[in-house]
Amino acid sequence: MDQEFVNHLISTKLKLIRTEYNYTQDKMASILGVSKKTLVQVEKGRSLAGWTTVVAICALFRDSEVLQACLGGDPLEIIETIAHTSISSPKEKTMGGRVWWKTIQQFGNFRLQQNIISQHYRILDNEEYRWYSSFDQKEALIRLKELHEEMKEPGDMKK
């Protein structure tokens, strides 16, 4: 997944998101900070929403079932991962990946998961907090091993 793909994907879902929230085109355009004409052009497939508009949609409609289903989880996590290439720091608590995630590998208290829709990777701890996200599996595996080593207690020889 990259910016271009997500722009296209969310542009095609914009009308569904708007109707999910029971918003008129006028209200949706106002919320997104675009003209009604621009919104209509995107909804009719004549143009694509720009990256800034897509980011606004993901932020403002984060709980949208349409968005979550087409992106495979939290829209902001995916947008943030695309924008920064990878994210490496403890973040909010997740639901542990019961729906859109498969576990790839586990080291100690950390597990690497892959999203079955977006194909991006994330590392969660045993308490379901996200520590890292990336679209690069090799980098994610390296970070998984680093986190495991950083968190091992002295004298702990488990792998």
mmCIF file of N, CA, C and O in Angstrom, residues 17-122:
data_model
loop_
_atom_site.group_PDB
_atom_site.id
_atom_site.type_symbol
_atom_site.label_atom_id
_atom_site.label_comp_id
_atom_site.label_asym_id
_atom_site.label_seq_id
_atom_site.Cartn_x
_atom_site.Cartn_y
_atom_site.Cartn_z
ATOM 1 N N ILE A 17 -18.782 6.365 2.943
ATOM 2 C CA ILE A 17 -18.452 6.933 4.252
ATOM 3 C C ILE A 17 -19.432 8.063 4.582
ATOM 4 O O ILE A 17 -19.964 8.132 5.692
ATOM 5 N N ARG A 18 -19.693 8.904 3.598
ATOM 6 C CA ARG A 18 -20.623 10.017 3.816
ATOM 7 C C ARG A 18 -22.020 9.503 4.181
ATOM 8 O O ARG A 18 -22.637 9.983 5.134
ATOM 9 N N THR A 19 -22.491 8.511 3.448
ATOM 10 C CA THR A 19 -23.833 7.987 3.744
ATOM 11 C C THR A 19 -23.864 7.204 5.054
ATOM 12 O O THR A 19 -24.887 7.184 5.734
ATOM 13 N N GLU A 20 -22.736 6.573 5.416
ATOM 14 C CA GLU A 20 -22.659 5.885 6.705
ATOM 15 C C GLU A 20 -22.940 6.861 7.858
ATOM 16 O O GLU A 20 -23.539 6.502 8.862
ATOM 17 N N TYR A 21 -22.496 8.101 7.701
ATOM 18 C CA TYR A 21 -22.684 9.120 8.726
ATOM 19 C C TYR A 21 -23.941 9.969 8.490
ATOM 20 O O TYR A 21 -24.183 10.921 9.215
ATOM 21 N N ASN A 22 -24.705 9.636 7.443
ATOM 22 C CA ASN A 22 -25.929 10.370 7.092
ATOM 23 C C ASN A 22 -25.667 11.860 6.870
ATOM 24 O O ASN A 22 -26.456 12.712 7.295
ATOM 25 N N TYR A 23 -24.546 12.183 6.213
ATOM 26 C CA TYR A 23 -24.216 13.570 5.913
ATOM 27 C C TYR A 23 -24.631 13.909 4.491
ATOM 28 O O TYR A 23 -24.518 13.076 3.589
ATOM 29 N N THR A 24 -25.055 15.141 4.312
ATOM 30 C CA THR A 24 -25.309 15.643 2.961
ATOM 31 C C THR A 24 -23.958 15.942 2.316
ATOM 32 O O THR A 24 -22.922 16.018 2.997
ATOM 33 N N GLN A 25 -23.991 16.165 1.009
ATOM 34 C CA GLN A 25 -22.749 16.544 0.334
ATOM 35 C C GLN A 25 -22.243 17.884 0.846
ATOM 36 O O GLN A 25 -21.033 18.078 1.011
ATOM 37 N N ASP A 26 -23.157 18.800 1.130
ATOM 38 C CA ASP A 26 -22.757 20.112 1.658
ATOM 39 C C ASP A 26 -22.038 19.968 2.996
ATOM 40 O O ASP A 26 -20.983 20.563 3.213
ATOM 41 N N LYS A 27 -22.620 19.164 3.886
ATOM 42 C CA LYS A 27 -22.023 18.994 5.225
ATOM 43 C C LYS A 27 -20.665 18.288 5.118
ATOM 44 O O LYS A 27 -19.698 18.694 5.758
ATOM 45 N N MET A 28 -20.594 17.232 4.299
ATOM 46 C CA MET A 28 -19.332 16.487 4.147
ATOM 47 C C MET A 28 -18.249 17.387 3.564
ATOM 48 O O MET A 28 -17.108 17.377 4.041
ATOM 49 N N ALA A 29 -18.602 18.161 2.555
ATOM 50 C CA ALA A 29 -17.626 19.077 1.939
ATOM 51 C C ALA A 29 -17.121 20.074 2.980
ATOM 52 O O ALA A 29 -15.912 20.351 3.054
ATOM 53 N N SER A 30 -18.022 20.594 3.789
ATOM 54 C CA SER A 30 -17.637 21.552 4.824
ATOM 55 C C SER A 30 -16.700 20.909 5.849
ATOM 56 O O SER A 30 -15.687 21.506 6.229
ATOM 57 N N ILE A 31 -17.022 19.699 6.289
ATOM 58 C CA ILE A 31 -16.187 19.001 7.270
ATOM 59 C C ILE A 31 -14.785 18.763 6.718
ATOM 60 O O ILE A 31 -13.788 18.928 7.421
ATOM 61 N N LEU A 32 -14.695 18.361 5.447
ATOM 62 C CA LEU A 32 -13.392 18.039 4.840
ATOM 63 C C LEU A 32 -12.640 19.276 4.350
ATOM 64 O O LEU A 32 -11.463 19.184 3.999
ATOM 65 N N GLY A 33 -13.321 20.417 4.291
ATOM 66 C CA GLY A 33 -12.661 21.641 3.830
ATOM 67 C C GLY A 33 -12.446 21.669 2.330
ATOM 68 O O GLY A 33 -11.464 22.230 1.841
ATOM 69 N N VAL A 34 -13.379 21.041 1.596
ATOM 70 C CA VAL A 34 -13.323 21.068 0.130
ATOM 71 C C VAL A 34 -14.637 21.639 -0.378
ATOM 72 O O VAL A 34 -15.629 21.714 0.356
ATOM 73 N N SER A 35 -14.655 22.026 -1.636
ATOM 74 C CA SER A 35 -15.909 22.526 -2.205
ATOM 75 C C SER A 35 -16.847 21.358 -2.487
ATOM 76 O O SER A 35 -16.406 20.215 -2.648
ATOM 77 N N LYS A 36 -18.144 21.683 -2.556
ATOM 78 C CA LYS A 36 -19.120 20.646 -2.885
ATOM 79 C C LYS A 36 -18.827 20.100 -4.281
ATOM 80 O O LYS A 36 -18.942 18.897 -4.525
ATOM 81 N N LYS A 37 -18.416 20.959 -5.183
ATOM 82 C CA LYS A 37 -18.096 20.536 -6.553
ATOM 83 C C LYS A 37 -16.971 19.493 -6.536
ATOM 84 O O LYS A 37 -17.037 18.480 -7.227
ATOM 85 N N THR A 38 -15.950 19.734 -5.738
ATOM 86 C CA THR A 38 -14.834 18.784 -5.627
ATOM 87 C C THR A 38 -15.315 17.459 -5.062
ATOM 88 O O THR A 38 -14.966 16.389 -5.574
ATOM 89 N N LEU A 39 -16.133 17.517 -4.013
ATOM 90 C CA LEU A 39 -16.675 16.304 -3.408
ATOM 91 C C LEU A 39 -17.477 15.499 -4.436
ATOM 92 O O LEU A 39 -17.312 14.285 -4.554
ATOM 93 N N VAL A 40 -18.326 16.168 -5.197
ATOM 94 C CA VAL A 40 -19.141 15.494 -6.215
ATOM 95 C C VAL A 40 -18.246 14.843 -7.264
ATOM 96 O O VAL A 40 -18.489 13.703 -7.680
ATOM 97 N N GLN A 41 -17.200 15.529 -7.675
ATOM 98 C CA GLN A 41 -16.270 14.985 -8.682
ATOM 99 C C GLN A 41 -15.606 13.699 -8.168
ATOM 100 O O GLN A 41 -15.451 12.736 -8.906
ATOM 101 N N VAL A 42 -15.231 13.682 -6.896
ATOM 102 C CA VAL A 42 -14.614 12.492 -6.300
ATOM 103 C C VAL A 42 -15.649 11.374 -6.187
ATOM 104 O O VAL A 42 -15.384 10.231 -6.568
ATOM 105 N N GLU A 43 -16.832 11.705 -5.690
ATOM 106 C CA GLU A 43 -17.871 10.685 -5.518
ATOM 107 C C GLU A 43 -18.296 10.065 -6.850
ATOM 108 O O GLU A 43 -18.657 8.893 -6.897
ATOM 109 N N LYS A 44 -18.246 10.838 -7.926
ATOM 110 C CA LYS A 44 -18.636 10.310 -9.246
ATOM 111 C C LYS A 44 -17.476 9.631 -9.968
ATOM 112 O O LYS A 44 -17.641 9.134 -11.076
ATOM 113 N N GLY A 45 -16.303 9.601 -9.324
ATOM 114 C CA GLY A 45 -15.144 8.938 -9.923
ATOM 115 C C GLY A 45 -14.460 9.739 -11.007
ATOM 116 O O GLY A 45 -13.649 9.195 -11.772
ATOM 117 N N ARG A 46 -14.738 11.030 -11.101
ATOM 118 C CA ARG A 46 -14.126 11.884 -12.128
ATOM 119 C C ARG A 46 -12.761 12.412 -11.693
ATOM 120 O O ARG A 46 -11.975 12.857 -12.510
ATOM 121 N N SER A 47 -12.525 12.384 -10.375
ATOM 122 C CA SER A 47 -11.214 12.789 -9.852
ATOM 123 C C SER A 47 -10.972 12.043 -8.548
ATOM 124 O O SER A 47 -11.875 11.419 -8.004
ATOM 125 N N LEU A 48 -9.743 12.113 -8.090
ATOM 126 C CA LEU A 48 -9.371 11.463 -6.831
ATOM 127 C C LEU A 48 -9.169 12.509 -5.748
ATOM 128 O O LEU A 48 -8.725 13.630 -6.025
ATOM 129 N N ALA A 49 -9.462 12.122 -4.535
ATOM 130 C CA ALA A 49 -9.147 12.984 -3.395
ATOM 131 C C ALA A 49 -7.626 13.068 -3.276
ATOM 132 O O ALA A 49 -6.921 12.096 -3.550
ATOM 133 N N GLY A 50 -7.128 14.211 -2.865
ATOM 134 C CA GLY A 50 -5.696 14.365 -2.649
ATOM 135 C C GLY A 50 -5.288 13.749 -1.316
ATOM 136 O O GLY A 50 -6.126 13.425 -0.469
ATOM 137 N N TRP A 51 -3.990 13.621 -1.123
ATOM 138 C CA TRP A 51 -3.459 13.010 0.089
ATOM 139 C C TRP A 51 -3.941 13.741 1.342
ATOM 140 O O TRP A 51 -4.332 13.119 2.324
ATOM 141 N N THR A 52 -3.949 15.068 1.326
ATOM 142 C CA THR A 52 -4.379 15.834 2.488
ATOM 143 C C THR A 52 -5.841 15.534 2.831
ATOM 144 O O THR A 52 -6.186 15.358 4.000
ATOM 145 N N THR A 53 -6.673 15.428 1.818
ATOM 146 C CA THR A 53 -8.086 15.107 2.047
ATOM 147 C C THR A 53 -8.233 13.687 2.575
ATOM 148 O O THR A 53 -9.025 13.431 3.491
ATOM 149 N N VAL A 54 -7.461 12.760 2.031
ATOM 150 C CA VAL A 54 -7.508 11.368 2.489
ATOM 151 C C VAL A 54 -7.094 11.281 3.958
ATOM 152 O O VAL A 54 -7.729 10.572 4.747
ATOM 153 N N VAL A 55 -6.050 11.999 4.321
ATOM 154 C CA VAL A 55 -5.610 12.009 5.722
ATOM 155 C C VAL A 55 -6.719 12.593 6.610
ATOM 156 O O VAL A 55 -7.009 12.057 7.686
ATOM 157 N N ALA A 56 -7.364 13.655 6.141
ATOM 158 C CA ALA A 56 -8.464 14.244 6.906
ATOM 159 C C ALA A 56 -9.616 13.249 7.060
ATOM 160 O O ALA A 56 -10.191 13.122 8.150
ATOM 161 N N ILE A 57 -9.949 12.534 6.007
ATOM 162 C CA ILE A 57 -11.020 11.530 6.077
ATOM 163 C C ILE A 57 -10.664 10.468 7.111
ATOM 164 O O ILE A 57 -11.490 10.093 7.948
ATOM 165 N N CYS A 58 -9.432 9.990 7.073
ATOM 166 C CA CYS A 58 -9.004 8.951 8.023
ATOM 167 C C CYS A 58 -9.021 9.445 9.460
ATOM 168 O O CYS A 58 -9.354 8.696 10.372
ATOM 169 N N ALA A 59 -8.672 10.707 9.656
ATOM 170 C CA ALA A 59 -8.660 11.266 11.007
ATOM 171 C C ALA A 59 -10.073 11.567 11.504
ATOM 172 O O ALA A 59 -10.420 11.239 12.639
ATOM 173 N N LEU A 60 -10.877 12.156 10.657
ATOM 174 C CA LEU A 60 -12.204 12.599 11.078
ATOM 175 C C LEU A 60 -13.245 11.494 11.102
ATOM 176 O O LEU A 60 -14.264 11.609 11.782
ATOM 177 N N PHE A 61 -12.985 10.420 10.348
ATOM 178 C CA PHE A 61 -13.937 9.310 10.270
ATOM 179 C C PHE A 61 -13.255 8.000 10.656
ATOM 180 O O PHE A 61 -13.544 6.948 10.106
ATOM 181 N N ARG A 62 -12.377 8.094 11.621
ATOM 182 C CA ARG A 62 -11.560 6.964 12.076
ATOM 183 C C ARG A 62 -12.397 5.760 12.486
ATOM 184 O O ARG A 62 -11.987 4.621 12.309
ATOM 185 N N ASP A 63 -13.583 5.990 13.026
ATOM 186 C CA ASP A 63 -14.438 4.900 13.488
ATOM 187 C C ASP A 63 -15.359 4.348 12.402
ATOM 188 O O ASP A 63 -16.180 3.472 12.679
ATOM 189 N N SER A 64 -15.235 4.849 11.197
ATOM 190 C CA SER A 64 -16.083 4.391 10.096
ATOM 191 C C SER A 64 -15.855 2.904 9.822
ATOM 192 O O SER A 64 -14.722 2.460 9.625
ATOM 193 N N GLU A 65 -16.935 2.157 9.814
ATOM 194 C CA GLU A 65 -16.835 0.731 9.490
ATOM 195 C C GLU A 65 -16.377 0.526 8.055
ATOM 196 O O GLU A 65 -15.638 -0.410 7.753
ATOM 197 N N VAL A 66 -16.793 1.414 7.159
ATOM 198 C CA VAL A 66 -16.371 1.337 5.753
ATOM 199 C C VAL A 66 -14.858 1.492 5.658
ATOM 200 O O VAL A 66 -14.170 0.699 5.004
ATOM 201 N N LEU A 67 -14.326 2.516 6.323
ATOM 202 C CA LEU A 67 -12.868 2.754 6.310
ATOM 203 C C LEU A 67 -12.100 1.593 6.928
ATOM 204 O O LEU A 67 -11.106 1.132 6.372
ATOM 205 N N GLN A 68 -12.541 1.140 8.087
ATOM 206 C CA GLN A 68 -11.836 0.060 8.763
ATOM 207 C C GLN A 68 -11.853 -1.217 7.933
ATOM 208 O O GLN A 68 -10.854 -1.925 7.871
ATOM 209 N N ALA A 69 -12.967 -1.489 7.283
ATOM 210 C CA ALA A 69 -13.060 -2.711 6.473
ATOM 211 C C ALA A 69 -12.184 -2.636 5.226
ATOM 212 O O ALA A 69 -11.534 -3.615 4.858
ATOM 213 N N CYS A 70 -12.126 -1.481 4.573
ATOM 214 C CA CYS A 70 -11.332 -1.401 3.341
ATOM 215 C C CYS A 70 -9.837 -1.285 3.622
ATOM 216 O O CYS A 70 -9.020 -1.676 2.786
ATOM 217 N N LEU A 71 -9.462 -0.791 4.814
ATOM 218 C CA LEU A 71 -8.044 -0.664 5.153
ATOM 219 C C LEU A 71 -7.552 -1.779 6.066
ATOM 220 O O LEU A 71 -6.358 -1.955 6.244
ATOM 221 N N GLY A 72 -8.455 -2.500 6.660
ATOM 222 C CA GLY A 72 -8.054 -3.599 7.529
ATOM 223 C C GLY A 72 -7.655 -3.170 8.918
ATOM 224 O O GLY A 72 -6.708 -3.686 9.494
ATOM 225 N N GLY A 73 -8.374 -2.224 9.479
ATOM 226 C CA GLY A 73 -8.081 -1.800 10.841
ATOM 227 C C GLY A 73 -8.092 -0.299 10.976
ATOM 228 O O GLY A 73 -8.740 0.408 10.199
ATOM 229 N N ASP A 74 -7.356 0.187 11.945
ATOM 230 C CA ASP A 74 -7.317 1.605 12.278
ATOM 231 C C ASP A 74 -6.768 2.431 11.113
ATOM 232 O O ASP A 74 -5.600 2.305 10.754
ATOM 233 N N PRO A 75 -7.597 3.298 10.515
ATOM 234 C CA PRO A 75 -7.142 4.103 9.377
ATOM 235 C C PRO A 75 -5.933 4.974 9.693
ATOM 236 O O PRO A 75 -5.042 5.129 8.858
ATOM 237 N N LEU A 76 -5.883 5.524 10.910
ATOM 238 C CA LEU A 76 -4.756 6.397 11.244
ATOM 239 C C LEU A 76 -3.435 5.634 11.325
ATOM 240 O O LEU A 76 -2.390 6.158 10.953
ATOM 241 N N GLU A 77 -3.474 4.403 11.806
ATOM 242 C CA GLU A 77 -2.243 3.608 11.865
ATOM 243 C C GLU A 77 -1.696 3.381 10.453
ATOM 244 O O GLU A 77 -0.496 3.501 10.224
ATOM 245 N N ILE A 78 -2.573 3.082 9.527
ATOM 246 C CA ILE A 78 -2.131 2.821 8.162
ATOM 247 C C ILE A 78 -1.610 4.095 7.505
ATOM 248 O O ILE A 78 -0.528 4.101 6.905
ATOM 249 N N ILE A 79 -2.331 5.208 7.654
ATOM 250 C CA ILE A 79 -1.903 6.483 7.083
ATOM 251 C C ILE A 79 -0.568 6.917 7.682
ATOM 252 O O ILE A 79 0.343 7.355 6.981
ATOM 253 N N GLU A 80 -0.448 6.772 8.989
ATOM 254 C CA GLU A 80 0.793 7.145 9.685
ATOM 255 C C GLU A 80 1.964 6.289 9.204
ATOM 256 O O GLU A 80 3.071 6.798 8.986
ATOM 257 N N THR A 81 1.737 5.010 9.026
ATOM 258 C CA THR A 81 2.801 4.115 8.563
ATOM 259 C C THR A 81 3.226 4.458 7.146
ATOM 260 O O THR A 81 4.421 4.478 6.834
ATOM 261 N N ILE A 82 2.271 4.754 6.278
ATOM 262 C CA ILE A 82 2.605 5.150 4.901
ATOM 263 C C ILE A 82 3.390 6.456 4.905
ATOM 264 O O ILE A 82 4.413 6.581 4.223
ATOM 265 N N ALA A 83 2.926 7.434 5.658
ATOM 266 C CA ALA A 83 3.565 8.754 5.669
ATOM 267 C C ALA A 83 4.988 8.720 6.211
ATOM 268 O O ALA A 83 5.871 9.396 5.694
ATOM 269 N N HIS A 84 5.219 7.904 7.240
ATOM 270 C CA HIS A 84 6.534 7.890 7.889
ATOM 271 C C HIS A 84 7.392 6.701 7.481
ATOM 272 O O HIS A 84 8.492 6.550 7.990
ATOM 273 N N THR A 85 6.909 5.836 6.621
ATOM 274 C CA THR A 85 7.564 4.600 6.197
ATOM 275 C C THR A 85 7.539 3.550 7.293
ATOM 276 O O THR A 85 7.284 2.403 7.037
ATOM 277 N N SER A 86 7.816 3.939 8.530
ATOM 278 C CA SER A 86 7.696 3.037 9.672
ATOM 279 C C SER A 86 7.524 3.879 10.930
ATOM 280 O O SER A 86 7.855 5.053 10.941
ATOM 281 N N ILE A 87 6.987 3.259 11.979
ATOM 282 C CA ILE A 87 6.776 3.940 13.248
ATOM 283 C C ILE A 87 7.373 3.056 14.328
ATOM 284 O O ILE A 87 7.067 1.868 14.379
ATOM 285 N N SER A 88 8.210 3.638 15.175
ATOM 286 C CA SER A 88 8.852 2.827 16.209
ATOM 287 C C SER A 88 8.769 3.501 17.564
ATOM 288 O O SER A 88 9.654 4.258 17.938
ATOM 289 N N SER A 89 7.679 3.261 18.259
ATOM 290 C CA SER A 89 7.531 3.734 19.629
ATOM 291 C C SER A 89 6.240 3.153 20.182
ATOM 292 O O SER A 89 5.317 2.879 19.438
ATOM 293 N N PRO A 90 6.180 2.970 21.501
ATOM 294 C CA PRO A 90 4.937 2.442 22.070
ATOM 295 C C PRO A 90 3.772 3.381 21.775
ATOM 296 O O PRO A 90 3.890 4.581 21.944
ATOM 297 N N LYS A 91 2.694 2.820 21.302
ATOM 298 C CA LYS A 91 1.510 3.599 20.944
ATOM 299 C C LYS A 91 0.328 3.134 21.769
ATOM 300 O O LYS A 91 0.481 2.472 22.771
ATOM 301 N N GLU A 92 -0.842 3.425 21.237
ATOM 302 C CA GLU A 92 -2.065 3.074 21.941
ATOM 303 C C GLU A 92 -2.267 1.561 22.008
ATOM 304 O O GLU A 92 -1.710 0.815 21.225
ATOM 305 N N LYS A 93 -3.092 1.180 22.937
ATOM 306 C CA LYS A 93 -3.413 -0.229 23.094
ATOM 307 C C LYS A 93 -4.294 -0.661 21.924
ATOM 308 O O LYS A 93 -5.186 0.060 21.516
ATOM 309 N N THR A 94 -4.023 -1.841 21.398
ATOM 310 C CA THR A 94 -4.804 -2.380 20.289
ATOM 311 C C THR A 94 -5.745 -3.452 20.816
ATOM 312 O O THR A 94 -5.738 -3.777 21.997
ATOM 313 N N MET A 95 -6.504 -4.033 19.923
ATOM 314 C CA MET A 95 -7.386 -5.138 20.300
ATOM 315 C C MET A 95 -6.682 -6.481 20.136
ATOM 316 O O MET A 95 -7.273 -7.534 20.307
ATOM 317 N N GLY A 96 -5.409 -6.451 19.761
ATOM 318 C CA GLY A 96 -4.612 -7.666 19.699
ATOM 319 C C GLY A 96 -4.643 -8.394 18.371
ATOM 320 O O GLY A 96 -4.043 -9.442 18.219
ATOM 321 N N GLY A 97 -5.333 -7.847 17.393
ATOM 322 C CA GLY A 97 -5.294 -8.437 16.059
ATOM 323 C C GLY A 97 -6.182 -9.641 15.862
ATOM 324 O O GLY A 97 -5.818 -10.575 15.159
ATOM 325 N N ARG A 98 -7.331 -9.624 16.463
ATOM 326 C CA ARG A 98 -8.210 -10.787 16.340
ATOM 327 C C ARG A 98 -8.919 -10.862 15.000
ATOM 328 O O ARG A 98 -9.387 -11.915 14.604
ATOM 329 N N VAL A 99 -9.038 -9.743 14.291
ATOM 330 C CA VAL A 99 -9.829 -9.743 13.066
ATOM 331 C C VAL A 99 -8.964 -9.695 11.814
ATOM 332 O O VAL A 99 -9.028 -10.587 10.986
ATOM 333 N N TRP A 100 -8.151 -8.665 11.645
ATOM 334 C CA TRP A 100 -7.446 -8.452 10.389
ATOM 335 C C TRP A 100 -5.962 -8.788 10.438
ATOM 336 O O TRP A 100 -5.199 -8.408 9.559
ATOM 337 N N TRP A 101 -5.515 -9.526 11.435
ATOM 338 C CA TRP A 101 -4.095 -9.741 11.636
ATOM 339 C C TRP A 101 -3.753 -11.215 11.753
ATOM 340 O O TRP A 101 -4.505 -11.981 12.313
ATOM 341 N N LYS A 102 -2.589 -11.581 11.228
ATOM 342 C CA LYS A 102 -2.048 -12.923 11.467
ATOM 343 C C LYS A 102 -0.662 -12.757 12.084
ATOM 344 O O LYS A 102 0.109 -11.880 11.706
ATOM 345 N N THR A 103 -0.368 -13.610 13.054
ATOM 346 C CA THR A 103 0.934 -13.546 13.716
ATOM 347 C C THR A 103 1.963 -14.244 12.841
ATOM 348 O O THR A 103 1.759 -15.370 12.403
ATOM 349 N N ILE A 104 3.070 -13.559 12.606
ATOM 350 C CA ILE A 104 4.153 -14.066 11.762
ATOM 351 C C ILE A 104 5.229 -14.724 12.614
ATOM 352 O O ILE A 104 5.729 -15.791 12.292
ATOM 353 N N GLN A 105 5.609 -14.048 13.698
ATOM 354 C CA GLN A 105 6.681 -14.562 14.550
ATOM 355 C C GLN A 105 6.553 -13.961 15.944
ATOM 356 O O GLN A 105 6.018 -12.872 16.111
ATOM 357 N N GLN A 106 7.064 -14.676 16.931
ATOM 358 C CA GLN A 106 7.023 -14.191 18.307
ATOM 359 C C GLN A 106 8.396 -14.382 18.952
ATOM 360 O O GLN A 106 9.038 -15.404 18.757
ATOM 361 N N PHE A 107 8.825 -13.356 19.685
ATOM 362 C CA PHE A 107 10.046 -13.414 20.473
ATOM 363 C C PHE A 107 9.706 -12.894 21.860
ATOM 364 O O PHE A 107 9.351 -11.727 22.015
ATOM 365 N N GLY A 108 9.790 -13.741 22.854
ATOM 366 C CA GLY A 108 9.506 -13.318 24.228
ATOM 367 C C GLY A 108 8.143 -12.675 24.345
ATOM 368 O O GLY A 108 7.134 -13.263 23.989
ATOM 369 N N ASN A 109 8.128 -11.432 24.824
ATOM 370 C CA ASN A 109 6.873 -10.714 25.045
ATOM 371 C C ASN A 109 6.367 -9.965 23.818
ATOM 372 O O ASN A 109 5.403 -9.208 23.922
ATOM 373 N N PHE A 110 6.998 -10.116 22.679
ATOM 374 C CA PHE A 110 6.625 -9.375 21.481
ATOM 375 C C PHE A 110 6.251 -10.321 20.351
ATOM 376 O O PHE A 110 6.838 -11.392 20.211
ATOM 377 N N ARG A 111 5.272 -9.885 19.545
ATOM 378 C CA ARG A 111 4.909 -10.672 18.370
ATOM 379 C C ARG A 111 4.770 -9.757 17.160
ATOM 380 O O ARG A 111 4.291 -8.627 17.267
ATOM 381 N N LEU A 112 5.193 -10.288 16.026
ATOM 382 C CA LEU A 112 5.084 -9.594 14.756
ATOM 383 C C LEU A 112 3.829 -10.091 14.062
ATOM 384 O O LEU A 112 3.634 -11.301 13.909
ATOM 385 N N GLN A 113 2.980 -9.146 13.663
ATOM 386 C CA GLN A 113 1.758 -9.487 12.959
ATOM 387 C C GLN A 113 1.730 -8.801 11.597
ATOM 388 O O GLN A 113 2.343 -7.745 11.421
ATOM 389 N N GLN A 114 0.995 -9.408 10.652
ATOM 390 C CA GLN A 114 0.795 -8.799 9.342
ATOM 391 C C GLN A 114 -0.701 -8.612 9.118
ATOM 392 O O GLN A 114 -1.503 -9.513 9.384
ATOM 393 N N ASN A 115 -1.064 -7.442 8.627
ATOM 394 C CA ASN A 115 -2.454 -7.151 8.320
ATOM 395 C C ASN A 115 -2.829 -7.868 7.032
ATOM 396 O O ASN A 115 -2.127 -7.743 6.026
ATOM 397 N N ILE A 116 -3.913 -8.625 7.058
ATOM 398 C CA ILE A 116 -4.271 -9.430 5.885
ATOM 399 C C ILE A 116 -4.848 -8.591 4.752
ATOM 400 O O ILE A 116 -4.892 -9.066 3.612
ATOM 401 N N ILE A 117 -5.223 -7.348 5.013
ATOM 402 C CA ILE A 117 -5.735 -6.482 3.943
ATOM 403 C C ILE A 117 -4.652 -5.538 3.439
ATOM 404 O O ILE A 117 -4.304 -5.549 2.269
ATOM 405 N N SER A 118 -4.103 -4.706 4.322
ATOM 406 C CA SER A 118 -3.103 -3.713 3.893
ATOM 407 C C SER A 118 -1.723 -4.321 3.693
ATOM 408 O O SER A 118 -0.880 -3.733 3.044
ATOM 409 N N GLN A 119 -1.475 -5.490 4.300
ATOM 410 C CA GLN A 119 -0.194 -6.196 4.236
ATOM 411 C C GLN A 119 0.913 -5.522 5.031
ATOM 412 O O GLN A 119 2.077 -5.889 4.909
ATOM 413 N N HIS A 120 0.597 -4.510 5.850
ATOM 414 C CA HIS A 120 1.663 -3.909 6.662
ATOM 415 C C HIS A 120 1.869 -4.734 7.928
ATOM 416 O O HIS A 120 1.060 -5.584 8.278
ATOM 417 N N TYR A 121 2.993 -4.495 8.571
ATOM 418 C CA TYR A 121 3.403 -5.264 9.747
ATOM 419 C C TYR A 121 3.350 -4.377 10.977
ATOM 420 O O TYR A 121 3.513 -3.165 10.892
ATOM 421 N N ARG A 122 3.154 -5.001 12.122
ATOM 422 C CA ARG A 122 3.239 -4.292 13.390
ATOM 423 C C ARG A 122 3.758 -5.246 14.453
ATOM 424 O O ARG A 122 3.643 -6.465 14.313
#
